[in-house]
Amino acid sequence: MSGKRRAAVGRRRFIRLAGGAAAGAAVVGGGTFTAVATGVFDKPTPDPFANMPRSLALSLPGRAGGAYEMPLPPLPDPLDEGTASIPSAPRRIPYADSKPDPRTVENNIPTVLPFEFKRNGYTMVKDLPESLRPWRNRPTTWANVTPPLSSVYHLNTQGVYMYWKPTTTSSPPKPGPVGYDHPVGQIQFGLGCITSYRTETDPTRKALFLKRAKDQANRLITKRVQTRGAWYFPYPWDYKHAEHSGIDYKAPWYSGMAQGEAISLFAQLAMLDGVTEQERTLYTTAANGAFASLLRADDAYPWVVNKDRSGYLWIQEYPFKTPGTGDYTYNGMIFAMFGLWDYYQLTGNELAAQLYDGACTTMARYFPLLRNERKFSYYCQTHRIPAHTYHHHHITLWMQLHWHTNSSVFAHQMDMLVEDAPASSVAKGAVIAIGKGAYTLYRVDTKIVTKPDGTKEDTGEYYENAKTGAGHDKILGTKKVSFAKPTQAPVDKRRRIIGAGIWYRISAGAYKGWWIGEAWPNVFLRGEHQPFNYRVQRTLTIPAGRDVTAYSFGTNNATGSTRSLKSDTEQTFQFDRRAVVNGRAMCRISKGELAGYWLPANQVVTDGR
């Protein structure tokens, strides 16, 4: 209870400072301070740059490589927060023992949708660049093409990616002696190998990447269950989620995420130049069989597709025992949707296009239930538990939905997710500028991990411990400082502190480990940070009578220029890029007299929203 009160008091104090943005600093290369402060800029001056030189506020550093891109989060472990166990009395899994017959499979593909569902006319981009297509952003590295035997996920003697359930509770866990099939793990490993195969130039490495991908596909084919005129890929172990009621399965069980991702694996293999015609036929047959499972309704078992009470289509990562019920998991559905995208490229099947339209319609419609404003988004619709480990996956998945459809709907929704909780990493050597004035620094309860050498490392990341109540971005302490002149400080984190604002963690100097709040133009990260380029021109509007300033930034302390855009009439511009520029979310005008100028995102309306 005392911890909660302390955190609440800290946040209230934070809100009073600088209109809701806390401040603080470390002295780097000069700058004097006194440990005295009562608040930040209690009497705002008419000049916003009174405490910060224009040479810093209107200039970007000439960093090599340009803007700092948002890093792609690693694929989540499907077993996070859950417990896998081997059945003590396993049920027989009805594996299909015979080799697949292409003619039989083709005859079994349904020719109609499983049911009618809502569609808003989303279409797949036909000329999408190779690098933006599904899974191309997740190559398997050469170092991981043969995962180490010390990992709980490694290959068996046939080259198949298996889950070796630990028999002890050691940390890190050590793999047990028996490997078990993990369909999603096998599929994602195989897709990563295909991505690497496409770009690899060394013939030996290229051949191994392709072999690994085919090994996974062949294993899935061997272990398939053929029922209801479709192929299903079973999980052969029991599984129970710690927090999500309803996810309590006895083997075998099936997942719409695995079904959709399997389509991607088979379809991408079938379209590779490096496979034989016999293999192409096999993988096309497998893609057809897996696709059929997304055309089977929830009126029999197994099922992975249903529509909700409002008529929206769902591909259930975790279908529940009762038909039509499930976890309604967002990320699992989008990963499955990638399979529809790949299948349409392979076959041109119109039903795949209609399912994809329906799935996009669902994601766009239910985005308000996924979003958790100024916090981490929700993992699923059924339980609505904030998922800090999945929020940045949602950002990248919405970015891909925008790429794959050219829809500004998904771009706008992605913008909101980024604003709610941006990725925390910054460029190496990142520096913040700090104006003269008084600030408060904060200590925050963030995640500490044990490194292989036994030492502890404070990651600066959010965490929560349900047993002890630790984490939750609790404020552990404060420090008042004052600067007589502008200064700068190195930082290694920029992220939202839950319940507060965007803060930076100072990485060196007297205040290493302390956090300081972003407050433009008095505390900001120098440079262009985590930009997003849009596939199509987007529209921004300045309402009539609103005084908005446009910025053209200089480089290396060369002062840029500004222009006031206040007008008695509404003004509309096209923009193609959004980024955090010197500590502000901004949109870059792409056409017309002001092309290249940036406008503050919070002062304009984008795409009519």
Coordinates of C-alpha atoms in Angstrom, one line a residue:
M1 CA 0.0 0.0 0.0
S2 CA 2.8 2.4 0.9
G3 CA 4.4 1.7 -2.5
K4 CA 1.2 2.6 -4.3
R5 CA 0.9 5.9 -2.3
R6 CA 4.5 6.8 -3.1
A7 CA 4.0 6.1 -6.8
A8 CA 0.8 8.2 -6.8
V9 CA 2.4 11.1 -5.1
G10 CA 5.4 10.9 -7.5
R11 CA 3.1 11.0 -10.5
R12 CA 1.0 13.9 -9.1
R13 CA 4.2 15.8 -8.6
F14 CA 5.3 14.9 -12.1
I15 CA 2.0 16.3 -13.6
R16 CA 2.5 19.6 -11.8
L17 CA 5.9 20.1 -13.4
A18 CA 6.1 21.7 -16.8
G19 CA 2.4 21.1 -17.6
G20 CA 2.7 17.3 -17.1
A21 CA 6.3 16.6 -18.4
A22 CA 8.8 15.9 -15.7
A23 CA 12.4 17.0 -16.1
G24 CA 15.9 16.3 -15.0
A25 CA 19.4 16.1 -16.3
A26 CA 23.0 14.8 -16.1
V27 CA 25.8 17.2 -16.8
V28 CA 27.9 16.3 -19.8
G29 CA 30.7 18.5 -21.0
G30 CA 29.8 21.4 -18.8
G31 CA 26.7 22.8 -17.1
T32 CA 26.4 23.8 -13.5
F33 CA 23.6 22.7 -11.1
T34 CA 22.3 23.4 -7.7
A35 CA 20.1 20.9 -5.8
V36 CA 17.3 23.4 -5.5
A37 CA 14.0 23.5 -7.4
T38 CA 10.4 24.2 -6.8
G39 CA 9.0 23.5 -10.2
V40 CA 9.7 23.8 -13.9
F41 CA 8.9 27.1 -15.6
D42 CA 6.1 28.2 -13.2
K43 CA 5.8 31.4 -15.2
P44 CA 6.0 30.4 -18.9
T45 CA 7.6 33.0 -21.1
P46 CA 6.1 34.1 -24.4
D47 CA 9.3 32.8 -26.2
P48 CA 9.3 28.9 -26.2
F49 CA 13.1 29.0 -26.8
A50 CA 13.9 31.2 -23.8
N51 CA 15.7 28.4 -22.1
M52 CA 17.0 26.4 -25.1
P53 CA 19.2 27.8 -27.9
R54 CA 17.5 27.6 -31.3
S55 CA 20.7 26.0 -32.7
L56 CA 19.7 22.9 -30.7
A57 CA 15.9 23.1 -30.8
L58 CA 15.8 23.7 -34.6
S59 CA 18.7 21.5 -35.6
L60 CA 19.3 17.8 -36.0
P61 CA 22.6 16.1 -35.4
G62 CA 24.4 14.8 -38.5
R63 CA 24.4 11.2 -37.2
A64 CA 25.7 8.6 -39.6
G65 CA 22.9 6.4 -41.0
G66 CA 20.2 9.1 -40.5
A67 CA 17.1 8.5 -38.4
Y68 CA 17.0 5.7 -35.8
E69 CA 14.6 3.0 -36.9
M70 CA 12.3 1.2 -34.6
P71 CA 13.8 -2.2 -33.8
L72 CA 11.8 -5.3 -34.7
P73 CA 10.9 -7.1 -31.4
P74 CA 11.9 -10.8 -31.3
L75 CA 9.1 -13.3 -31.9
P76 CA 7.4 -14.1 -28.6
D77 CA 7.7 -17.6 -27.2
P78 CA 4.3 -19.1 -27.6
L79 CA 4.8 -20.8 -24.2
D80 CA 5.2 -17.5 -22.3
E81 CA 2.9 -17.3 -19.3
G82 CA 1.7 -20.9 -20.0
T83 CA 2.6 -24.4 -18.9
A84 CA 3.2 -27.2 -21.3
S85 CA 3.0 -30.7 -20.0
I86 CA 3.2 -34.1 -21.5
P87 CA -0.1 -36.1 -21.1
S88 CA 0.3 -38.9 -18.6
A89 CA -2.3 -40.9 -20.6
P90 CA -2.0 -39.4 -24.1
R91 CA -4.9 -39.7 -26.4
R92 CA -4.2 -41.2 -29.8
I93 CA -3.6 -38.5 -32.4
P94 CA -5.2 -39.5 -35.7
Y95 CA -2.2 -38.7 -37.9
A96 CA -2.6 -39.2 -41.6
D97 CA -0.4 -42.1 -42.4
S98 CA -0.6 -42.1 -46.2
K99 CA 1.1 -39.7 -48.6
P100 CA -1.1 -36.8 -49.7
D101 CA -2.9 -37.2 -52.9
P102 CA -3.1 -33.8 -54.7
R103 CA -6.2 -34.8 -56.6
T104 CA -8.1 -35.6 -53.4
V105 CA -7.0 -32.5 -51.6
E106 CA -8.0 -30.2 -54.6
N107 CA -11.4 -31.9 -54.7
N108 CA -11.9 -31.2 -51.0
I109 CA -11.2 -27.5 -51.0
P110 CA -14.5 -25.7 -50.2
T111 CA -15.8 -23.5 -52.9
V112 CA -17.9 -21.3 -50.6
L113 CA -17.2 -19.3 -47.4
P114 CA -18.0 -21.1 -44.1
F115 CA -20.5 -18.4 -43.3
E116 CA -21.2 -14.8 -44.2
F117 CA -19.3 -12.1 -42.3
K118 CA -18.7 -8.3 -42.5
R119 CA -16.4 -7.0 -45.1
N120 CA -15.3 -3.4 -45.8
G121 CA -13.5 -3.9 -49.1
Y122 CA -9.9 -4.3 -48.0
T123 CA -7.7 -5.6 -50.8
M124 CA -4.2 -7.0 -51.0
V125 CA -1.5 -4.8 -52.7
K126 CA -0.4 -6.4 -55.9
D127 CA 2.9 -4.7 -56.4
L128 CA 4.2 -4.9 -52.9
P129 CA 8.0 -4.8 -52.7
E130 CA 9.6 -8.0 -51.7
S131 CA 11.0 -6.6 -48.5
L132 CA 7.5 -5.7 -47.2
R133 CA 5.9 -9.1 -47.8
P134 CA 5.0 -11.4 -44.9
W135 CA 7.9 -12.8 -42.8
R136 CA 10.6 -11.1 -45.0
N137 CA 11.6 -9.0 -41.9
R138 CA 12.4 -12.1 -39.8
P139 CA 15.3 -14.0 -41.3
T140 CA 16.9 -16.9 -39.5
T141 CA 20.6 -15.9 -39.0
W142 CA 23.4 -18.2 -40.0
A143 CA 24.3 -18.6 -36.4
N144 CA 20.8 -19.9 -35.6
V145 CA 20.3 -22.2 -38.6
T146 CA 21.5 -24.9 -36.2
P147 CA 20.2 -23.9 -32.8
P148 CA 22.6 -24.9 -29.9
L149 CA 21.7 -28.1 -28.1
S150 CA 21.7 -26.1 -24.9
S151 CA 18.4 -24.4 -26.0
V152 CA 15.0 -25.8 -25.1
Y153 CA 14.3 -25.3 -28.9
H154 CA 16.7 -27.2 -31.1
L155 CA 16.9 -29.7 -33.9
N156 CA 16.5 -33.4 -33.7
T157 CA 18.6 -35.8 -35.8
Q158 CA 16.2 -35.2 -38.8
G159 CA 16.8 -31.4 -38.7
V160 CA 13.3 -30.8 -37.2
Y161 CA 12.9 -27.9 -34.8
M162 CA 11.6 -29.4 -31.6
Y163 CA 10.6 -28.3 -28.1
W164 CA 12.6 -30.2 -25.5
K165 CA 10.6 -29.7 -22.3
P166 CA 12.9 -29.2 -19.3
T167 CA 12.8 -31.7 -16.5
T168 CA 14.2 -29.4 -13.9
T169 CA 13.4 -25.8 -12.8
S170 CA 16.9 -24.5 -13.4
S171 CA 17.4 -21.0 -14.7
P172 CA 18.1 -20.7 -17.6
P173 CA 16.1 -23.9 -18.3
K174 CA 18.0 -26.9 -19.6
P175 CA 16.4 -29.0 -22.3
G176 CA 15.0 -32.4 -21.4
P177 CA 15.9 -35.7 -23.2
V178 CA 12.7 -35.9 -25.3
G179 CA 11.7 -33.5 -28.1
Y180 CA 8.1 -32.7 -28.9
D181 CA 6.5 -31.1 -32.0
H182 CA 5.7 -27.4 -31.7
P183 CA 3.9 -26.5 -34.9
V184 CA 4.2 -22.7 -34.6
G185 CA 7.9 -23.0 -33.6
Q186 CA 8.6 -25.2 -36.6
I187 CA 6.7 -23.0 -39.0
Q188 CA 8.4 -19.7 -37.9
F189 CA 11.8 -21.3 -38.0
G190 CA 11.1 -22.6 -41.5
L191 CA 9.8 -19.2 -42.7
G192 CA 12.9 -17.5 -41.3
C193 CA 15.1 -20.0 -43.2
I194 CA 13.2 -19.2 -46.4
T195 CA 13.7 -15.5 -45.9
S196 CA 17.5 -16.1 -45.5
Y197 CA 17.5 -18.4 -48.5
R198 CA 16.2 -15.6 -50.7
T199 CA 19.1 -13.2 -49.8
E200 CA 21.9 -15.6 -49.2
T201 CA 24.6 -15.7 -51.9
D202 CA 26.9 -18.5 -50.6
P203 CA 25.7 -21.7 -52.3
T204 CA 26.5 -23.9 -49.2
R205 CA 24.6 -21.7 -46.8
K206 CA 21.8 -21.2 -49.3
A207 CA 21.3 -25.0 -49.6
L208 CA 21.2 -25.5 -45.8
F209 CA 18.6 -22.7 -45.3
L210 CA 16.4 -24.4 -47.9
K211 CA 16.9 -27.8 -46.4
R212 CA 15.9 -26.5 -43.0
A213 CA 12.7 -25.0 -44.4
K214 CA 11.8 -28.2 -46.2
D215 CA 12.5 -30.3 -43.1
Q216 CA 10.0 -28.3 -41.1
A217 CA 7.4 -28.4 -43.9
N218 CA 7.9 -32.2 -44.4
R219 CA 7.5 -32.8 -40.7
L220 CA 4.2 -30.9 -40.6
I221 CA 3.0 -32.9 -43.6
T222 CA 3.9 -36.2 -41.9
K223 CA 2.2 -35.2 -38.6
R224 CA -0.9 -33.7 -40.2
V225 CA -4.4 -34.8 -39.2
Q226 CA -6.8 -35.0 -42.1
T227 CA -10.4 -34.5 -41.1
R228 CA -13.4 -32.4 -42.2
G229 CA -11.7 -32.3 -45.7
A230 CA -8.8 -30.2 -44.4
W231 CA -5.4 -30.5 -42.9
Y232 CA -4.8 -29.7 -39.2
F233 CA -1.5 -29.6 -37.4
P234 CA -1.8 -30.9 -33.8
Y235 CA -0.1 -29.9 -30.6
P236 CA 0.8 -33.2 -29.0
W237 CA 1.1 -31.9 -25.4
D238 CA -1.3 -30.4 -22.9
Y239 CA -1.2 -26.7 -22.4
K240 CA -2.6 -24.3 -19.8
H241 CA -2.3 -20.6 -19.6
A242 CA -1.6 -19.0 -16.2
E243 CA -3.9 -16.0 -16.6
H244 CA -6.3 -16.7 -19.5
S245 CA -9.2 -18.9 -18.4
G246 CA -10.4 -21.2 -21.1
I247 CA -6.9 -22.0 -22.4
D248 CA -6.6 -25.4 -20.8
Y249 CA -6.1 -28.0 -23.5
K250 CA -5.6 -31.7 -23.6
A251 CA -3.6 -33.1 -26.5
P252 CA -4.2 -33.0 -29.3
W253 CA -5.4 -29.4 -29.8
Y254 CA -5.3 -27.0 -32.7
S255 CA -4.6 -23.3 -33.2
G256 CA -5.7 -21.0 -36.0
M257 CA -2.3 -19.3 -35.7
A258 CA -0.6 -22.5 -36.6
Q259 CA -3.0 -23.2 -39.4
G260 CA -2.5 -19.8 -41.0
E261 CA 1.3 -19.8 -40.6
A262 CA 1.5 -23.3 -42.1
I263 CA -0.2 -21.9 -45.2
S264 CA 2.6 -19.3 -45.4
L265 CA 5.3 -21.9 -45.1
F266 CA 3.8 -24.2 -47.7
A267 CA 2.9 -21.4 -50.1
Q268 CA 6.3 -19.6 -49.9
L269 CA 8.1 -22.9 -50.5
A270 CA 5.9 -23.7 -53.5
M271 CA 6.8 -20.3 -55.0
L272 CA 10.6 -20.7 -54.6
D273 CA 12.8 -21.4 -57.7
G274 CA 14.9 -23.8 -55.7
V275 CA 12.3 -26.6 -55.3
T276 CA 11.7 -29.4 -57.7
E277 CA 8.4 -29.7 -59.6
Q278 CA 7.5 -32.7 -57.5
E279 CA 8.2 -30.6 -54.3
R280 CA 6.2 -27.7 -55.7
T281 CA 3.2 -30.0 -56.2
L282 CA 3.6 -31.4 -52.6
Y283 CA 3.8 -27.9 -51.0
T284 CA 0.9 -26.6 -53.1
T285 CA -1.1 -29.6 -52.0
A286 CA -0.2 -28.9 -48.4
A287 CA -1.1 -25.2 -48.7
N288 CA -4.5 -26.3 -50.2
G289 CA -5.1 -28.7 -47.3
A290 CA -4.3 -26.1 -44.6
F291 CA -6.3 -23.4 -46.4
A292 CA -9.4 -25.6 -46.3
S293 CA -9.2 -25.5 -42.5
L294 CA -10.0 -21.8 -42.6
L295 CA -13.1 -22.5 -44.6
R296 CA -14.6 -24.9 -42.0
A297 CA -17.0 -23.3 -39.6
D298 CA -17.2 -24.0 -35.8
D299 CA -20.0 -26.5 -36.2
A300 CA -17.7 -29.6 -35.7
Y301 CA -14.3 -30.4 -34.2
P302 CA -11.6 -29.3 -34.8
W303 CA -12.4 -25.7 -35.8
V304 CA -10.3 -22.5 -35.8
V305 CA -12.7 -20.1 -37.6
N306 CA -15.9 -18.5 -36.3
K307 CA -17.8 -15.2 -36.5
D308 CA -18.8 -13.3 -33.4
R309 CA -22.3 -12.1 -32.4
S310 CA -21.8 -8.9 -34.4
G311 CA -21.0 -10.8 -37.6
Y312 CA -17.2 -10.3 -37.6
L313 CA -14.8 -13.0 -38.8
W314 CA -12.2 -14.4 -36.4
I315 CA -9.3 -16.8 -36.8
Q316 CA -8.8 -18.1 -33.3
E317 CA -5.3 -18.7 -32.0
Y318 CA -6.9 -20.3 -29.0
P319 CA -10.4 -21.7 -29.8
F320 CA -12.2 -22.8 -26.7
K321 CA -14.2 -26.0 -26.1
T322 CA -17.6 -24.4 -26.8
P323 CA -18.1 -23.7 -30.5
G324 CA -17.8 -20.0 -31.4
T325 CA -15.9 -19.1 -28.2
G326 CA -12.2 -18.4 -27.9
D327 CA -9.5 -16.0 -26.7
Y328 CA -10.0 -13.6 -29.6
T329 CA -6.3 -13.0 -29.7
Y330 CA -5.1 -10.1 -31.9
N331 CA -1.5 -11.0 -32.8
G332 CA -2.3 -14.6 -33.5
M333 CA -5.0 -13.7 -35.9
I334 CA -2.8 -11.3 -37.9
F335 CA 0.0 -13.8 -38.1
A336 CA -2.7 -16.2 -39.5
M337 CA -3.8 -13.6 -41.9
F338 CA -0.4 -13.5 -43.5
G339 CA -1.1 -17.1 -44.6
L340 CA -4.2 -15.8 -46.5
W341 CA -2.0 -13.2 -48.1
D342 CA 0.6 -15.8 -49.2
Y343 CA -2.0 -18.2 -50.4
Y344 CA -3.6 -15.6 -52.6
Q345 CA -0.2 -14.9 -54.2
L346 CA 0.2 -18.6 -54.9
T347 CA -3.3 -19.5 -56.2
G348 CA -5.3 -16.3 -56.7
N349 CA -8.1 -18.0 -54.8
E350 CA -10.9 -15.5 -54.4
L351 CA -12.1 -17.0 -51.2
A352 CA -8.7 -16.2 -49.7
A353 CA -9.2 -12.6 -50.7
Q354 CA -12.6 -12.5 -49.1
L355 CA -11.4 -14.0 -45.9
Y356 CA -8.5 -11.5 -45.8
D357 CA -11.0 -8.7 -46.4
G358 CA -13.1 -10.0 -43.5
A359 CA -10.2 -10.4 -41.2
C360 CA -8.9 -6.8 -41.9
T361 CA -12.4 -5.5 -41.3
T362 CA -12.4 -7.3 -37.9
M363 CA -9.0 -5.8 -36.9
A364 CA -10.0 -2.3 -37.9
R365 CA -13.4 -2.6 -36.1
Y366 CA -12.0 -3.9 -32.9
F367 CA -8.9 -1.7 -32.6
P368 CA -10.6 0.4 -29.9
L369 CA -10.8 -2.7 -27.7
L370 CA -7.2 -3.6 -28.4
R371 CA -6.0 -0.1 -27.6
N372 CA -5.3 0.9 -24.0
E373 CA -4.7 4.6 -24.2
R374 CA -1.3 5.8 -22.8
K375 CA -0.6 2.2 -21.7
F376 CA 0.2 -1.2 -23.2
S377 CA -2.4 -2.6 -25.5
Y378 CA -4.5 -5.6 -24.7
Y379 CA -3.5 -9.1 -25.7
C380 CA -6.9 -10.5 -26.4
Q381 CA -10.6 -9.4 -26.5
T382 CA -11.8 -12.0 -24.0
H383 CA -9.6 -11.2 -21.0
R384 CA -8.4 -7.7 -21.8
I385 CA -5.2 -8.0 -19.9
P386 CA -2.5 -5.4 -20.8
A387 CA 0.4 -7.1 -22.6
H388 CA 3.6 -5.2 -22.3
T389 CA 5.4 -8.1 -24.1
Y390 CA 3.1 -7.9 -27.1
H391 CA 2.4 -4.1 -27.5
H392 CA 5.3 -3.6 -29.8
H393 CA 4.3 -6.6 -31.8
H394 CA 1.0 -4.9 -32.3
I395 CA 2.8 -1.9 -33.7
T396 CA 4.8 -3.9 -36.2
L397 CA 1.7 -6.0 -37.2
W398 CA -0.4 -2.9 -37.8
M399 CA 2.5 -1.5 -39.8
Q400 CA 2.4 -4.6 -42.0
L401 CA -1.4 -4.4 -42.4
H402 CA -0.9 -0.9 -43.7
W403 CA 1.8 -2.2 -46.1
H404 CA -0.3 -5.1 -47.3
T405 CA -3.5 -3.1 -47.9
N406 CA -2.3 0.5 -48.5
S407 CA -5.0 1.5 -46.0
S408 CA -4.6 4.7 -44.0
V409 CA -6.9 3.1 -41.4
F410 CA -4.1 0.8 -40.2
A411 CA -1.5 3.6 -40.5
H412 CA -3.6 5.9 -38.2
Q413 CA -4.2 3.1 -35.7
M414 CA -0.5 2.3 -35.6
D415 CA 0.3 5.9 -34.9
M416 CA -1.9 5.7 -31.8
L417 CA -0.2 2.6 -30.6
V418 CA 3.2 4.3 -31.0
E419 CA 2.0 7.3 -29.0
D420 CA 0.6 5.1 -26.3
A421 CA 3.9 3.2 -25.6
P422 CA 6.8 3.6 -28.0
A423 CA 9.6 1.2 -28.3
S424 CA 12.2 2.0 -25.6
S425 CA 15.5 1.7 -27.4
V426 CA 17.4 4.7 -28.8
A427 CA 20.3 5.0 -31.1
K428 CA 23.8 4.3 -29.8
G429 CA 25.3 7.5 -28.6
A430 CA 21.8 9.2 -28.2
V431 CA 21.9 12.5 -26.4
I432 CA 19.2 14.7 -25.0
A433 CA 19.3 18.5 -24.9
I434 CA 18.3 20.1 -21.6
G435 CA 17.4 23.8 -21.2
K436 CA 18.4 26.0 -18.3
G437 CA 16.0 25.7 -15.4
A438 CA 14.9 23.5 -12.5
Y439 CA 14.0 19.8 -12.9
T440 CA 13.1 16.7 -10.9
L441 CA 14.9 13.4 -11.6
Y442 CA 13.3 10.0 -10.8
R443 CA 14.3 6.5 -9.8
V444 CA 12.0 3.9 -11.2
D445 CA 11.4 0.2 -10.4
T446 CA 12.3 -1.4 -13.7
K447 CA 13.3 -4.9 -14.7
I448 CA 16.6 -6.4 -13.5
V449 CA 18.0 -9.5 -15.1
T450 CA 20.8 -11.8 -14.2
K451 CA 23.4 -12.1 -17.0
P452 CA 25.3 -15.3 -17.8
D453 CA 28.3 -14.2 -15.7
G454 CA 26.0 -13.8 -12.7
T455 CA 26.0 -10.0 -12.6
K456 CA 22.8 -8.0 -12.4
E457 CA 21.6 -5.6 -15.1
D458 CA 18.9 -3.0 -14.9
T459 CA 17.2 -3.2 -18.3
G460 CA 15.1 -0.1 -17.8
E461 CA 12.1 -2.0 -19.0
Y462 CA 8.6 -2.3 -17.5
Y463 CA 7.8 -5.4 -15.5
E464 CA 5.3 -6.5 -12.9
N465 CA 5.4 -9.1 -10.2
A466 CA 2.0 -10.3 -9.2
K467 CA 3.3 -11.9 -6.0
T468 CA 5.3 -9.1 -4.6
G469 CA 3.7 -6.1 -6.2
A470 CA 7.1 -5.0 -7.5
G471 CA 7.5 -3.2 -10.8
H472 CA 4.6 -1.4 -12.4
D473 CA 7.0 1.6 -12.9
K474 CA 6.8 2.6 -9.3
I475 CA 8.6 5.7 -8.4
L476 CA 11.4 4.8 -5.9
G477 CA 12.9 8.2 -5.4
T478 CA 13.3 11.8 -6.6
K479 CA 16.1 14.4 -6.9
K480 CA 15.8 18.1 -7.5
V481 CA 18.4 19.8 -9.8
S482 CA 18.8 23.1 -11.5
F483 CA 20.9 24.2 -14.5
A484 CA 22.2 27.7 -15.0
K485 CA 22.6 27.2 -18.7
P486 CA 21.6 24.6 -21.4
T487 CA 23.4 21.3 -21.3
Q488 CA 23.2 17.8 -22.8
A489 CA 23.2 14.2 -21.4
P490 CA 23.6 10.7 -22.9
V491 CA 20.6 8.4 -22.6
D492 CA 19.9 4.8 -23.4
K493 CA 16.1 4.6 -23.0
R494 CA 13.1 6.6 -24.1
R495 CA 9.8 5.2 -23.1
R496 CA 6.4 5.8 -21.5
I497 CA 6.5 5.4 -17.7
I498 CA 3.0 4.0 -17.1
G499 CA 0.9 6.5 -15.3
A500 CA 3.1 9.4 -16.3
G501 CA 4.7 10.5 -19.6
I502 CA 7.6 9.8 -21.9
W503 CA 10.8 9.7 -19.9
Y504 CA 14.5 9.3 -20.7
R505 CA 17.0 7.2 -18.7
I506 CA 20.4 8.9 -18.3
S507 CA 23.2 6.5 -19.1
A508 CA 26.4 8.2 -17.8
G509 CA 27.6 10.8 -15.5
A510 CA 26.6 11.8 -12.0
Y511 CA 22.9 11.0 -12.7
K512 CA 23.4 7.7 -14.4
G513 CA 20.2 5.5 -13.9
W514 CA 18.0 8.5 -13.2
W515 CA 15.0 9.3 -15.4
I516 CA 14.0 12.7 -16.8
G517 CA 10.7 13.6 -18.5
E518 CA 10.4 14.7 -22.1
A519 CA 9.2 18.3 -22.3
W520 CA 9.8 20.1 -25.6
P521 CA 11.6 22.4 -26.2
N522 CA 13.3 22.1 -22.8
V523 CA 14.1 18.4 -22.6
F524 CA 14.2 16.4 -25.8
L525 CA 16.1 13.6 -27.7
R526 CA 18.2 15.2 -30.4
G527 CA 17.5 13.9 -33.9
E528 CA 14.8 12.0 -35.8
H529 CA 13.7 8.9 -33.8
Q530 CA 11.8 5.8 -34.9
P531 CA 10.3 7.1 -38.2
F532 CA 7.5 5.4 -40.1
N533 CA 7.2 5.8 -43.9
Y534 CA 3.8 5.2 -45.3
R535 CA 3.0 3.3 -48.5
V536 CA 0.5 5.9 -49.6
Q537 CA 0.2 9.6 -49.2
R538 CA -1.7 10.5 -46.1
T539 CA -3.7 13.7 -45.5
L540 CA -3.3 16.1 -42.6
T541 CA -5.6 19.0 -41.9
I542 CA -5.0 22.2 -39.9
P543 CA -8.4 23.4 -38.6
A544 CA -9.4 27.0 -39.4
G545 CA -8.0 29.6 -37.0
R546 CA -5.4 27.2 -35.4
D547 CA -1.9 28.7 -35.2
V548 CA 0.4 25.8 -36.2
T549 CA 4.2 26.3 -36.8
A550 CA 5.9 24.3 -39.5
Y551 CA 9.6 23.4 -39.0
S552 CA 12.4 22.9 -41.4
F553 CA 15.3 21.6 -39.4
G554 CA 19.0 22.4 -39.9
T555 CA 21.8 20.0 -39.2
N556 CA 24.8 20.1 -36.7
N557 CA 23.6 23.2 -34.9
A558 CA 22.7 25.1 -38.1
T559 CA 19.5 26.7 -37.1
G560 CA 16.5 25.7 -39.2
S561 CA 13.5 27.8 -40.1
T562 CA 9.9 28.1 -39.0
R563 CA 6.7 29.3 -40.7
S564 CA 3.4 30.1 -39.1
L565 CA 0.4 28.5 -40.9
K566 CA -2.4 30.2 -39.1
S567 CA -5.3 30.8 -41.5
D568 CA -9.0 31.7 -41.4
T569 CA -9.7 28.6 -43.5
E570 CA -9.0 25.0 -43.1
Q571 CA -5.6 23.9 -44.6
T572 CA -4.8 20.4 -46.0
F573 CA -1.5 18.9 -46.8
Q574 CA -0.1 15.5 -47.9
F575 CA 2.4 13.7 -45.7
D576 CA 4.5 10.6 -46.1
R577 CA 6.4 10.2 -42.9
R578 CA 5.9 10.4 -39.2
A579 CA 8.7 10.4 -36.5
V580 CA 9.7 11.8 -33.2
V581 CA 11.8 14.8 -34.2
N582 CA 13.7 16.5 -31.4
G583 CA 11.3 15.1 -28.9
R584 CA 8.0 15.8 -30.7
A585 CA 5.8 13.5 -32.8
M586 CA 5.7 15.2 -36.1
C587 CA 4.4 14.6 -39.7
R588 CA 6.5 15.5 -42.8
I589 CA 4.8 17.3 -45.6
S590 CA 5.5 15.6 -48.9
K591 CA 4.1 17.8 -51.6
G592 CA 3.8 21.5 -52.5
E593 CA 5.6 24.6 -51.4
L594 CA 6.2 23.2 -47.9
A595 CA 7.5 19.8 -48.9
G596 CA 10.1 18.7 -46.3
Y597 CA 8.6 20.8 -43.5
W598 CA 7.4 19.1 -40.3
L599 CA 4.2 19.8 -38.4
P600 CA 3.5 18.7 -34.8
A601 CA 1.2 15.7 -34.9
N602 CA -0.8 16.7 -31.9
Q603 CA -1.9 19.9 -33.6
V604 CA -3.3 18.5 -36.8
V605 CA -6.0 16.0 -37.9
T606 CA -4.8 13.1 -39.9
D607 CA -6.9 11.2 -42.5
G608 CA -10.0 13.0 -41.1
R609 CA -9.5 11.4 -37.7

